[in-house]
Tab-separated table of C-alpha atoms (C1' of nucleotides) in Angstrom:
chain	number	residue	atom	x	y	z
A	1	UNK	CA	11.834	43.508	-1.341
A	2	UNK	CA	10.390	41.018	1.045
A	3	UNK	CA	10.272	37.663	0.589
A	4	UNK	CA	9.287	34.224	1.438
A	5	UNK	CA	11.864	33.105	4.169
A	6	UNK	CA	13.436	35.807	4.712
A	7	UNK	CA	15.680	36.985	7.602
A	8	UNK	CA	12.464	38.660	9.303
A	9	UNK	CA	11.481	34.485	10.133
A	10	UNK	CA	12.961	35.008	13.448
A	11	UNK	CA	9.662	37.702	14.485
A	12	UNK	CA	7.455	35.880	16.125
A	13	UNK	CA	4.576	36.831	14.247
A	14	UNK	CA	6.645	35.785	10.874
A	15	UNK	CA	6.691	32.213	12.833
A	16	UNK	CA	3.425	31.824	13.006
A	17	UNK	CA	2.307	32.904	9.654
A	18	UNK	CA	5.196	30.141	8.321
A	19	UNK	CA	3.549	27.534	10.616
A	20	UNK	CA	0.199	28.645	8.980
A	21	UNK	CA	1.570	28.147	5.632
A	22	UNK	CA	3.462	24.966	6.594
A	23	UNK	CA	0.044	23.615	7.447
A	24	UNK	CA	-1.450	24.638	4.641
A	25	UNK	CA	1.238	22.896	2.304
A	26	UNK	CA	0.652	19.741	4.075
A	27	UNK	CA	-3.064	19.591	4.059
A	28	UNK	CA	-3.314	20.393	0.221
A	29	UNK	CA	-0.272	17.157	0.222
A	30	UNK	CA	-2.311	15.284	2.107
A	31	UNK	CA	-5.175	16.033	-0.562
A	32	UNK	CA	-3.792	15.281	-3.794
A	33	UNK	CA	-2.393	12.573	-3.316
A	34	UNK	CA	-5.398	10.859	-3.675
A	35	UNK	CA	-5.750	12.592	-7.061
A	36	UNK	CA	-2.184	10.805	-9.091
A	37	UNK	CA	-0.044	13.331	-7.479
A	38	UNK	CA	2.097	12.605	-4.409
A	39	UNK	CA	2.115	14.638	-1.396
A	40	UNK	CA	5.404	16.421	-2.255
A	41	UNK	CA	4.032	17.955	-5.584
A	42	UNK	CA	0.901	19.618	-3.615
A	43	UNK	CA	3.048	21.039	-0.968
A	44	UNK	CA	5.166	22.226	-3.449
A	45	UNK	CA	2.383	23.899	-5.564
A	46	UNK	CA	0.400	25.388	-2.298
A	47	UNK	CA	4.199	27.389	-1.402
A	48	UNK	CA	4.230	28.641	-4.726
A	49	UNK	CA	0.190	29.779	-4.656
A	50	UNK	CA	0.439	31.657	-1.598
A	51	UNK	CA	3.631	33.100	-2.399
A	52	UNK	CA	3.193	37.031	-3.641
A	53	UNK	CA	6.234	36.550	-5.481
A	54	UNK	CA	7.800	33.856	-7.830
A	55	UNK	CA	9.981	31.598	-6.367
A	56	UNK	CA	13.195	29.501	-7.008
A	57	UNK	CA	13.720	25.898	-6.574
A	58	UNK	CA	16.538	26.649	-3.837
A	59	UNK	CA	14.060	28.654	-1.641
A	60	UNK	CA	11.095	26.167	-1.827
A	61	UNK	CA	13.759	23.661	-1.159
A	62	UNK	CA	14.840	25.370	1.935
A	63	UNK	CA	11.272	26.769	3.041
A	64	UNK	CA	9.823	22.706	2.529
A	65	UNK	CA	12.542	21.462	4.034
A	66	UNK	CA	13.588	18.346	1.251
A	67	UNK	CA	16.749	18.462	-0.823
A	68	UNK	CA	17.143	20.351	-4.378
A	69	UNK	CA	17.120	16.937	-5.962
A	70	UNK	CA	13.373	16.551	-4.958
A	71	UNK	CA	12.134	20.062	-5.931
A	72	UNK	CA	13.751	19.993	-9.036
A	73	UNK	CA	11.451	16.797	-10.354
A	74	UNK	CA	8.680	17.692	-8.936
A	75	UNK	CA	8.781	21.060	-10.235
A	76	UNK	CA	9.162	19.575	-13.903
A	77	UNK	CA	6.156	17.201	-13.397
A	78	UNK	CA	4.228	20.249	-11.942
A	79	UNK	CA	4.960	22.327	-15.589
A	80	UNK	CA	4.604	19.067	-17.471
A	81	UNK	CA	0.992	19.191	-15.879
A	82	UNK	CA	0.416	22.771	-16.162
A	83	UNK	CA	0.272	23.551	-12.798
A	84	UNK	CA	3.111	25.508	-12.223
A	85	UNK	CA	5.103	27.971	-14.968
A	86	UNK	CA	7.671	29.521	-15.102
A	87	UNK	CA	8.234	33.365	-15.234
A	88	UNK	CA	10.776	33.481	-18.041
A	89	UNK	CA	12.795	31.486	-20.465
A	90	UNK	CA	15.678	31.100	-18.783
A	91	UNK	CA	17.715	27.936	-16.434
A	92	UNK	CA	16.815	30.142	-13.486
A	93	UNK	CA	13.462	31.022	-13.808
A	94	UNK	CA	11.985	31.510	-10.414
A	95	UNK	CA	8.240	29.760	-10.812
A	96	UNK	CA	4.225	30.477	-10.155
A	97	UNK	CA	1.244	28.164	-9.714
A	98	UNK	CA	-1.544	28.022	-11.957
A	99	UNK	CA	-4.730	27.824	-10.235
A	100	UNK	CA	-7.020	26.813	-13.428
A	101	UNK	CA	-6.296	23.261	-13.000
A	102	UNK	CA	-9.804	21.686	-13.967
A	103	UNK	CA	-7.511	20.785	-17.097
A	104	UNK	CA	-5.272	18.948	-15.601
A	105	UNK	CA	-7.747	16.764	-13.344
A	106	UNK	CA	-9.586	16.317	-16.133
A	107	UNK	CA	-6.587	14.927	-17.748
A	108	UNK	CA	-5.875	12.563	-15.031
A	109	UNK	CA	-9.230	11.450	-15.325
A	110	UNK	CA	-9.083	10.900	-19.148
A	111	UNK	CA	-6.026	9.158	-18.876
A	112	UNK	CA	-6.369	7.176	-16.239
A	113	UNK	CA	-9.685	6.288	-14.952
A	114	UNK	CA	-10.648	5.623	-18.036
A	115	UNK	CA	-7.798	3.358	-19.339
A	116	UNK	CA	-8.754	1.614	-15.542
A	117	UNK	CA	-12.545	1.557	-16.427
A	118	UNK	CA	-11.932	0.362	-20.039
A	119	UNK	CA	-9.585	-2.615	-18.815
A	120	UNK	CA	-12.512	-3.938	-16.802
A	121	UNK	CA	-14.940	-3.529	-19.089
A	122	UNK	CA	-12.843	-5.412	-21.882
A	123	UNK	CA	-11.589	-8.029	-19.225
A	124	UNK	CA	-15.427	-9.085	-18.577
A	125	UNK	CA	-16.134	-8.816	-22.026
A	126	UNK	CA	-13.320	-11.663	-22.732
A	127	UNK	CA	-14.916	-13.611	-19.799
A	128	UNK	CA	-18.519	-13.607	-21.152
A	129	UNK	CA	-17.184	-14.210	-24.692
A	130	UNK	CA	-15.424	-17.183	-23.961
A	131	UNK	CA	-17.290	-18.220	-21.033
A	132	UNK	CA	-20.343	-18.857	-23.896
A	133	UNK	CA	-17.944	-20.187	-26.540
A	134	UNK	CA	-16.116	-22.948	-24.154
A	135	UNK	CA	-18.499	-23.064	-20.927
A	136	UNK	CA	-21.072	-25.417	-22.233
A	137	UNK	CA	-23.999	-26.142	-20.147
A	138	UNK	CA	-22.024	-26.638	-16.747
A	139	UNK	CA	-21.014	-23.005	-17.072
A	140	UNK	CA	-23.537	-21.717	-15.292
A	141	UNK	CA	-23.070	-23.798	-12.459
A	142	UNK	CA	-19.466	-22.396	-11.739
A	143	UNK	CA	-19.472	-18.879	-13.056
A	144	UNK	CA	-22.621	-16.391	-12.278
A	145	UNK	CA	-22.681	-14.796	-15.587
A	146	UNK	CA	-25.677	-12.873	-15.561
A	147	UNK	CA	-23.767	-11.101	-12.368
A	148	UNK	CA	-21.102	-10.550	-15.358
A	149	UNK	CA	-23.632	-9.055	-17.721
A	150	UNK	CA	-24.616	-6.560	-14.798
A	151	UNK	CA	-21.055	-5.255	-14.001
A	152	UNK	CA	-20.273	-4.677	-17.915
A	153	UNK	CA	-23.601	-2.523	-18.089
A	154	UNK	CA	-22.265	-0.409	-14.629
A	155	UNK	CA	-18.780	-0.349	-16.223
A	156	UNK	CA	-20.633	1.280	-19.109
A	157	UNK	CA	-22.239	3.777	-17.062
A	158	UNK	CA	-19.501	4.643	-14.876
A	159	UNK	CA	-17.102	5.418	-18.169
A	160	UNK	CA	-20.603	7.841	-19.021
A	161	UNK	CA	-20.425	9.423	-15.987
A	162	UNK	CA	-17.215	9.946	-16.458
A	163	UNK	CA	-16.798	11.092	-20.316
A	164	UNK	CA	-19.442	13.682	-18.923
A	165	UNK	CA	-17.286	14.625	-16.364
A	166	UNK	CA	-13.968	15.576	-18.786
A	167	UNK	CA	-16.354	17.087	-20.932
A	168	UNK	CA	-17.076	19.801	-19.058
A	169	UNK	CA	-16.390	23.204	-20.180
A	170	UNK	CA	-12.519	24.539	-18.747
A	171	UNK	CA	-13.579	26.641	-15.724
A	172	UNK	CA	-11.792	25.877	-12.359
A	173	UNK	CA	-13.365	29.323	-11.410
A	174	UNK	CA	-15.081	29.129	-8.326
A	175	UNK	CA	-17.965	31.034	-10.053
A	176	UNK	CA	-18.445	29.063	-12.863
A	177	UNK	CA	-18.218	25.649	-11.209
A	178	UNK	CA	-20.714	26.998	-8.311
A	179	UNK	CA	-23.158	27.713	-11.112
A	180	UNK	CA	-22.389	24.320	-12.787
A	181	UNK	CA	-23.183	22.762	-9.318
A	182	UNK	CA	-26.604	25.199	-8.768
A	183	UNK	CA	-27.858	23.419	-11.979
A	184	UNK	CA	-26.962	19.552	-10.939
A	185	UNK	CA	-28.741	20.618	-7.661
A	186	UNK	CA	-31.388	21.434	-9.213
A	187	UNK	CA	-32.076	18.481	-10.695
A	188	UNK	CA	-30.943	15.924	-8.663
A	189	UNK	CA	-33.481	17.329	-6.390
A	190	UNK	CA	-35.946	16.890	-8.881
A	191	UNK	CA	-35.138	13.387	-9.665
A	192	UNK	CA	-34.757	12.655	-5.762
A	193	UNK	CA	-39.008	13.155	-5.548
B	1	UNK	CA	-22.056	-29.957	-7.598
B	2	UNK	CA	-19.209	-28.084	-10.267
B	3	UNK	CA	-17.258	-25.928	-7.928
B	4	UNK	CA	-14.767	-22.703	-9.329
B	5	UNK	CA	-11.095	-24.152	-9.520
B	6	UNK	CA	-12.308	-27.996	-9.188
B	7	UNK	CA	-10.418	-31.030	-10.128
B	8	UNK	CA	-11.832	-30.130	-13.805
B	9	UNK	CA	-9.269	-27.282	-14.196
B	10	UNK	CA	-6.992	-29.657	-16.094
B	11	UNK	CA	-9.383	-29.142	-18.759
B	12	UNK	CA	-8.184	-26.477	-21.775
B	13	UNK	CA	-11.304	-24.445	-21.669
B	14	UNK	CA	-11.670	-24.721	-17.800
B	15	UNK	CA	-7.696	-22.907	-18.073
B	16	UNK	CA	-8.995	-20.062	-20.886
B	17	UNK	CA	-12.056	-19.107	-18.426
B	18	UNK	CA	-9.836	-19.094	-15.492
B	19	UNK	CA	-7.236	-17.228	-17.064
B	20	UNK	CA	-10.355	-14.660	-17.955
B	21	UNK	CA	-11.074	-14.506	-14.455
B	22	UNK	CA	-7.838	-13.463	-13.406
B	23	UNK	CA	-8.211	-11.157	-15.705
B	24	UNK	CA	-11.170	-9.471	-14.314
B	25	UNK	CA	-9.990	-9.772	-10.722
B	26	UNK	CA	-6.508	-8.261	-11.733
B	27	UNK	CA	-8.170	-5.683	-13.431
B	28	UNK	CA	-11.188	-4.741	-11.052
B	29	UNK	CA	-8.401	-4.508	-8.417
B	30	UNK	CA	-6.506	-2.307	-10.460
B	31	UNK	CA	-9.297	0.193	-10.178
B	32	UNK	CA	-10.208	-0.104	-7.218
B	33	UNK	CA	-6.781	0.724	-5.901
B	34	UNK	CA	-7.460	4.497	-6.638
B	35	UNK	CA	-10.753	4.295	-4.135
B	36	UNK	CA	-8.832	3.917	-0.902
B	37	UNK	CA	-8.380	-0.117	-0.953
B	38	UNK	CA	-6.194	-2.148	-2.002
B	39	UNK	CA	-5.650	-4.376	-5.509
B	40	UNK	CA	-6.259	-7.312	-3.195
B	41	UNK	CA	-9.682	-6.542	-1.819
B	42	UNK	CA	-10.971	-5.952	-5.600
B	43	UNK	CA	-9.519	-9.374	-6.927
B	44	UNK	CA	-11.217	-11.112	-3.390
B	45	UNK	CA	-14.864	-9.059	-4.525
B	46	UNK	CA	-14.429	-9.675	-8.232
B	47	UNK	CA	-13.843	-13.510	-7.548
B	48	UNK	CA	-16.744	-13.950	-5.590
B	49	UNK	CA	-18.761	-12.133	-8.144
B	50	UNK	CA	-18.177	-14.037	-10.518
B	51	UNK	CA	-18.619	-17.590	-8.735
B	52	UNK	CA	-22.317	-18.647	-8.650
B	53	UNK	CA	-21.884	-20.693	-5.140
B	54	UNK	CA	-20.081	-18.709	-2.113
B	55	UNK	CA	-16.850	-19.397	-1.709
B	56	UNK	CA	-14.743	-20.174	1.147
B	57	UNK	CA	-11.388	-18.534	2.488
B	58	UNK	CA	-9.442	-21.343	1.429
B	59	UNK	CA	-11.168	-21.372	-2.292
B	60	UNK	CA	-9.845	-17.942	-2.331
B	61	UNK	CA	-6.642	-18.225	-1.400
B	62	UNK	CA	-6.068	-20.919	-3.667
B	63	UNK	CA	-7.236	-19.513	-6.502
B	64	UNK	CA	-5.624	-16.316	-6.066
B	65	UNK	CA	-2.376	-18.013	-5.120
B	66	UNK	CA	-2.282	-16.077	-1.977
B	67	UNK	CA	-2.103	-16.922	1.446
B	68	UNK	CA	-5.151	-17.795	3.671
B	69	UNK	CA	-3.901	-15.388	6.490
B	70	UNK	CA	-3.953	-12.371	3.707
B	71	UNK	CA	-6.995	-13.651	3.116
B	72	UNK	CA	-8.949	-13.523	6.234
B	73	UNK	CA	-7.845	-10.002	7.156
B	74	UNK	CA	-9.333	-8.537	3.429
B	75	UNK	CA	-12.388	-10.175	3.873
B	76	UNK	CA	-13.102	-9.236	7.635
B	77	UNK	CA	-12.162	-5.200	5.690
B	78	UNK	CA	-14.681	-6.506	2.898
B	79	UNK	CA	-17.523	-7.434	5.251
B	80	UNK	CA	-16.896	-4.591	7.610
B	81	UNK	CA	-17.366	-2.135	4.558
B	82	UNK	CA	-20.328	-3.845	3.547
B	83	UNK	CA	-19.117	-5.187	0.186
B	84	UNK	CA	-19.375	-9.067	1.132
B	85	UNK	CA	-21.544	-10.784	3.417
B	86	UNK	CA	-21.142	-14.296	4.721
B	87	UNK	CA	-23.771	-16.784	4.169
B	88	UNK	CA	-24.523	-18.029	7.789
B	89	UNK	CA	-23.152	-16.972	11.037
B	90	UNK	CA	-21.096	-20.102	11.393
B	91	UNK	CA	-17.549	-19.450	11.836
B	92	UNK	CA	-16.076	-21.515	8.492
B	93	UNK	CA	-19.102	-20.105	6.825
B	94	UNK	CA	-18.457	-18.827	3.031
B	95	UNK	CA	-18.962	-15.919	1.496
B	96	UNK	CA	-21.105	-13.791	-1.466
B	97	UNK	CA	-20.200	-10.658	-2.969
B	98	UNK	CA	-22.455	-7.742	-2.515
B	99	UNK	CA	-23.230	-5.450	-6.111
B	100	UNK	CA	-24.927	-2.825	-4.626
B	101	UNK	CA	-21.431	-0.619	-3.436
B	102	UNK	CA	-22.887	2.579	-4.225
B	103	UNK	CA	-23.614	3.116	-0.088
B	104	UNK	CA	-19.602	2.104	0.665
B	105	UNK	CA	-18.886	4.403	-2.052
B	106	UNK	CA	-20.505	7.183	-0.743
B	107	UNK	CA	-18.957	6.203	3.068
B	108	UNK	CA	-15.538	6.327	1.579
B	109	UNK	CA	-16.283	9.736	0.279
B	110	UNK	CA	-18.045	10.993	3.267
B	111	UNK	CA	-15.094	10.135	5.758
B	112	UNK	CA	-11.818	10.492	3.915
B	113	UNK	CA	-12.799	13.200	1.063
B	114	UNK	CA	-14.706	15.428	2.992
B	115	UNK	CA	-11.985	15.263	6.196
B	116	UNK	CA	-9.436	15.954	3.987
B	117	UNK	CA	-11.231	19.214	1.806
B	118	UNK	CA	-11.806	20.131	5.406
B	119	UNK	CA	-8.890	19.911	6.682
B	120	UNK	CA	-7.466	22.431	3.487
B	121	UNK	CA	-10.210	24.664	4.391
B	122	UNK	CA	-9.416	25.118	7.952
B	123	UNK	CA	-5.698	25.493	7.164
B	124	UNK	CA	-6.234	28.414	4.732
B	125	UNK	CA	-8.510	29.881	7.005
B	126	UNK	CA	-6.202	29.671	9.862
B	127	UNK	CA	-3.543	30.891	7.972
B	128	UNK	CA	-5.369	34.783	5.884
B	129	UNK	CA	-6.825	34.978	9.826
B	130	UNK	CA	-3.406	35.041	11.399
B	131	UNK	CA	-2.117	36.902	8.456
B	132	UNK	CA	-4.526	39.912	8.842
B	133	UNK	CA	-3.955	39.437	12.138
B	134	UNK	CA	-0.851	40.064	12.867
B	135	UNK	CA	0.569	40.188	9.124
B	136	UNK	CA	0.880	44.061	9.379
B	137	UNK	CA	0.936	45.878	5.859
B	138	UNK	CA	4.092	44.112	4.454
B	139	UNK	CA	1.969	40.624	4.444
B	140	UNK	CA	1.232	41.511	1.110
B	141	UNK	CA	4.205	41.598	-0.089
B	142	UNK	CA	5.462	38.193	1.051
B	143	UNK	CA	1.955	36.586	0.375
B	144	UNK	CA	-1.376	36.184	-2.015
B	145	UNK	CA	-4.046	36.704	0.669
B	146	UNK	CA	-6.572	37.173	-2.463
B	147	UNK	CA	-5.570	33.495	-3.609
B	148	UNK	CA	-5.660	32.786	-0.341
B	149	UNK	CA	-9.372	33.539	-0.423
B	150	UNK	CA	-9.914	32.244	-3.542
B	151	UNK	CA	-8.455	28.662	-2.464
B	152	UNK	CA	-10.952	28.971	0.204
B	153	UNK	CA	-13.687	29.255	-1.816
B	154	UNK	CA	-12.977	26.624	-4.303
B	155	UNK	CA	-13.069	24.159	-1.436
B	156	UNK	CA	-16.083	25.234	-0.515
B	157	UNK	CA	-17.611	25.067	-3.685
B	158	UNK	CA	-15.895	21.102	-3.906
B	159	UNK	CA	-17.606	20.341	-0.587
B	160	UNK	CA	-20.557	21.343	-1.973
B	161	UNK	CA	-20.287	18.971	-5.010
B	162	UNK	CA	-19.224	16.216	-2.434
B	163	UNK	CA	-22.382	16.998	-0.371
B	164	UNK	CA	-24.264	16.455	-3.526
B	165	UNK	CA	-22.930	13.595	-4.563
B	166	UNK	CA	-22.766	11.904	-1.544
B	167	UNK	CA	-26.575	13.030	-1.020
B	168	UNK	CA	-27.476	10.642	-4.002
B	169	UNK	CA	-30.011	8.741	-3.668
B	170	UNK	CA	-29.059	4.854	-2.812
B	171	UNK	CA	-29.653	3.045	-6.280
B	172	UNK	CA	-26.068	1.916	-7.597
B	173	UNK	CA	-27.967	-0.046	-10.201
B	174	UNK	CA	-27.141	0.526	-14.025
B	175	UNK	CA	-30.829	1.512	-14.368
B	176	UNK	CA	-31.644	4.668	-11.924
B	177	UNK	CA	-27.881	5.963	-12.739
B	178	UNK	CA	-28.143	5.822	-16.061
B	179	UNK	CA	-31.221	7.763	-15.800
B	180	UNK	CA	-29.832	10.168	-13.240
B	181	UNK	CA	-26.631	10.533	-15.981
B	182	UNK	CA	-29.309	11.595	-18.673
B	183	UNK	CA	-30.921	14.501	-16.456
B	184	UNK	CA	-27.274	15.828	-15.652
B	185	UNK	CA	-26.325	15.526	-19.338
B	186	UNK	CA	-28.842	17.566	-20.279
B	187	UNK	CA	-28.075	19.912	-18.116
B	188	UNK	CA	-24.738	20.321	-19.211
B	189	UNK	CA	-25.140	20.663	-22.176
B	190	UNK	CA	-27.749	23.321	-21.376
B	191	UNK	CA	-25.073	25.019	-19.271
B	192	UNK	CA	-22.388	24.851	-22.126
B	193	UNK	CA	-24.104	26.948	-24.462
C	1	DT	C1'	-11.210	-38.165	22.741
C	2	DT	C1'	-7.927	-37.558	18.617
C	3	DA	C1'	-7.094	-36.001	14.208
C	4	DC	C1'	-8.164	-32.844	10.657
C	5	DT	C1'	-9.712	-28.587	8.516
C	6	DT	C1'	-10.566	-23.653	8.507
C	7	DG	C1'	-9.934	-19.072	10.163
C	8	DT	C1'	-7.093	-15.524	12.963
C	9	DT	C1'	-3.127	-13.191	14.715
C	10	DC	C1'	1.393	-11.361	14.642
C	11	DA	C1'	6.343	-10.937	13.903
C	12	DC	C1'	8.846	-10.826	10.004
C	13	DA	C1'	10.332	-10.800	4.890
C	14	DT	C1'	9.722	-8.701	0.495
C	15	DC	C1'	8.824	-5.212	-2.408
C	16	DA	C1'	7.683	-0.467	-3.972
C	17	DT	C1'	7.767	4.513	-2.932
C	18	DT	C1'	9.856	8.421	-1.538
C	19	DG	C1'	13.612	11.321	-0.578
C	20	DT	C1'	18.839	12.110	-0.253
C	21	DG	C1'	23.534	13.458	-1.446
C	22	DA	C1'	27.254	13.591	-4.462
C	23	DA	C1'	28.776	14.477	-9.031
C	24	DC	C1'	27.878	16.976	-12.917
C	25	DA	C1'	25.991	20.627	-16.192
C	26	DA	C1'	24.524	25.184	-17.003
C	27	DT	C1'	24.223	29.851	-15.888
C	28	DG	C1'	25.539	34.157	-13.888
C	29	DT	C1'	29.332	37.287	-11.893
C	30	DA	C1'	33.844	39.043	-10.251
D	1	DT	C1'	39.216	33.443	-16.990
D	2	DA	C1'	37.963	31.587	-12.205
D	3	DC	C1'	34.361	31.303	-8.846
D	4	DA	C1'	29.860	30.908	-6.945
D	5	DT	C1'	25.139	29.616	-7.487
D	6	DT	C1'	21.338	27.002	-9.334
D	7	DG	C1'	19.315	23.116	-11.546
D	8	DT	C1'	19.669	18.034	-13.095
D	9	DT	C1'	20.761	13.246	-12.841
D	10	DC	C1'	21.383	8.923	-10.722
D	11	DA	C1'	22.759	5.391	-7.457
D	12	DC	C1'	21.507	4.564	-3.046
D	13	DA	C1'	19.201	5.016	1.751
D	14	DA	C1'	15.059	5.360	4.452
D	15	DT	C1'	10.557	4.538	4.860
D	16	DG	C1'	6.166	2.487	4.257
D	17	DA	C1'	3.017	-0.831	2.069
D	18	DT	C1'	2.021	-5.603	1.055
D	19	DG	C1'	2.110	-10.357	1.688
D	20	DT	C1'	3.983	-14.657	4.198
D	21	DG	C1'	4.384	-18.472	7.446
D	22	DA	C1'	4.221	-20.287	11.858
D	23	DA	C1'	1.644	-20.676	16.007
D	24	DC	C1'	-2.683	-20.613	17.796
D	25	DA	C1'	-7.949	-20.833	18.224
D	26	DA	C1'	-12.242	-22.748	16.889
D	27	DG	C1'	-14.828	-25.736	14.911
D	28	DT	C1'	-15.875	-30.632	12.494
D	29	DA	C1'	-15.716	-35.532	11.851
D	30	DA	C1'	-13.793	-40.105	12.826
DNA sequence: TTACTTGTTCACATCATTGTGAACAATGTA
DNA sequence: TACATTGTTCACAATGATGTGAACAAGTAA
């Protein structure tokens, strides 16, 4: 059966499909790592969606071009995640990508935006505290705290946003989150006027 | 006048509110390490939140305990972005923080989010036209077109949300996004049931 | 003017991230 | 069993990000 890498790679038209997919890899790298992952483990999950078939570390590694070593961590952080499973039980379990993964972004967002957005919020809560405990009058003349008041309340309603955000439903469906996104339209056109 | 990190700083509660200041500036530039800048650039904003009189570079070097030529390249960034403004057009002239961030916010997303979904989009579509193209009927067997298309579509739908969200009003104050988080929250919640 | 302070630039040092290769463990196969 | 293949681990190399200090430019004050 064909595969991914095969011995056809020398046809030209096999060439420029694995150049297509070789660009697609990197783009979806390129992505995610602005989302906790690095590059590696995008490029690594776009082989493995586009693939028809599962696929072992050794052929990713070959087909990415990085060494075993690599794969095989990334791999295990990409099933940690639930990105990626494998097909069977067993040491040599050839692997597929899971596309649902609103979970797992909404799992980097719980764990850590929030913890970020909750270690401001406390940090300028210790300010203010102590800042009316020890400050005395002459406080006000070094520190602005009203300006400190303000960015608690916005650190408030950013962790809002965001507890709304990781509480929405599961679907990664295209369908679902396009009718999620007809309804926000809605009303943020609404509130716009 | 009382200036931040004065003379007075051998004082014991002059060292607990300056250690609380750290604080904040450690922590703010924690979080805003994740937003495309760096730790530095959030500790330089936070401190001249905080300080009720502008501030110059040296101040902030000092207080940071970094140097003044680290300094002067962050806040040139900081003032280009729009996040800090200087108080007169003299050269040594010091510096305020800006709060309203929510239009730098938005710029951020508008040039490096959106280029990047778009660059994923115009991979995959590069990549299922060359593979109907000259993919033949074994492409199937080597790869997912139908993911293929499905990828395609979820990055659609995610430049859609971006659109929306960058197409959000102006107001980064608590207030109006507080408000706007109600409307959406009720509108999830509609959607969930 | 001269001396002093502040801000800017750039080549370099320091540090963290990312990826490698060799040794090993685990599995399958003759 | 012996042999080949695949996956895992870890010390290290390569690379990139971050910050420094010295030299310079521009202003300020005597």
């Amino acid at each position: 059966m064909a595969k991914l890498g095969s011995e056809h790679s020398s046809d030209a038209a096999a060439v420029t499909i694995n150049r297509r997919v070789m660009e697609v890899c990197d783009s979806i790298g390129d992505f995610i790592e602005y989302w906790g992952f690095k590059g590696i483990h995008g490029r690594v999950w776009a082989l493995l969606a586009l693939s028809a078939e599962p696929l072992a570390q050794v052929q990713i590694a070959q087909y990415l071009g990085v060494s075993r070593s690599l794969v095989s961590g990334v791999i295990a952080e990409l099933v940690d995640r639930g990105l990626v499973r494998a097909v069977d039980s067993s040491r040599n379990s050839p692997y597929v990508a899971l596309t649902d993964f609103w979970p797992t972004v909404a799992s980097v967002l719980r764990s850590r935006e929030w913890m970020l957005l909750e270690t401001v919020r406390q940090s300028l809560e210790g300010f203010v505290v102590d800042a009316e405990r020890v400050g005395g009058d002459s406080i006000g003349q070094i520190y602005n705290l009203r300006r400190a008041y303000t960015l608690i309340k916005m650190t408030e309603t950013a962790q809002n946003i965001l507890r709304l955000l990781i509480g929405y439903p599961t679907a990664a469906t295209a369908d679902r989150m396009t009718q999620w996104l007809g309804h926000v339209g809605a009303l943020v056109k609404r509130f716009k006027t």
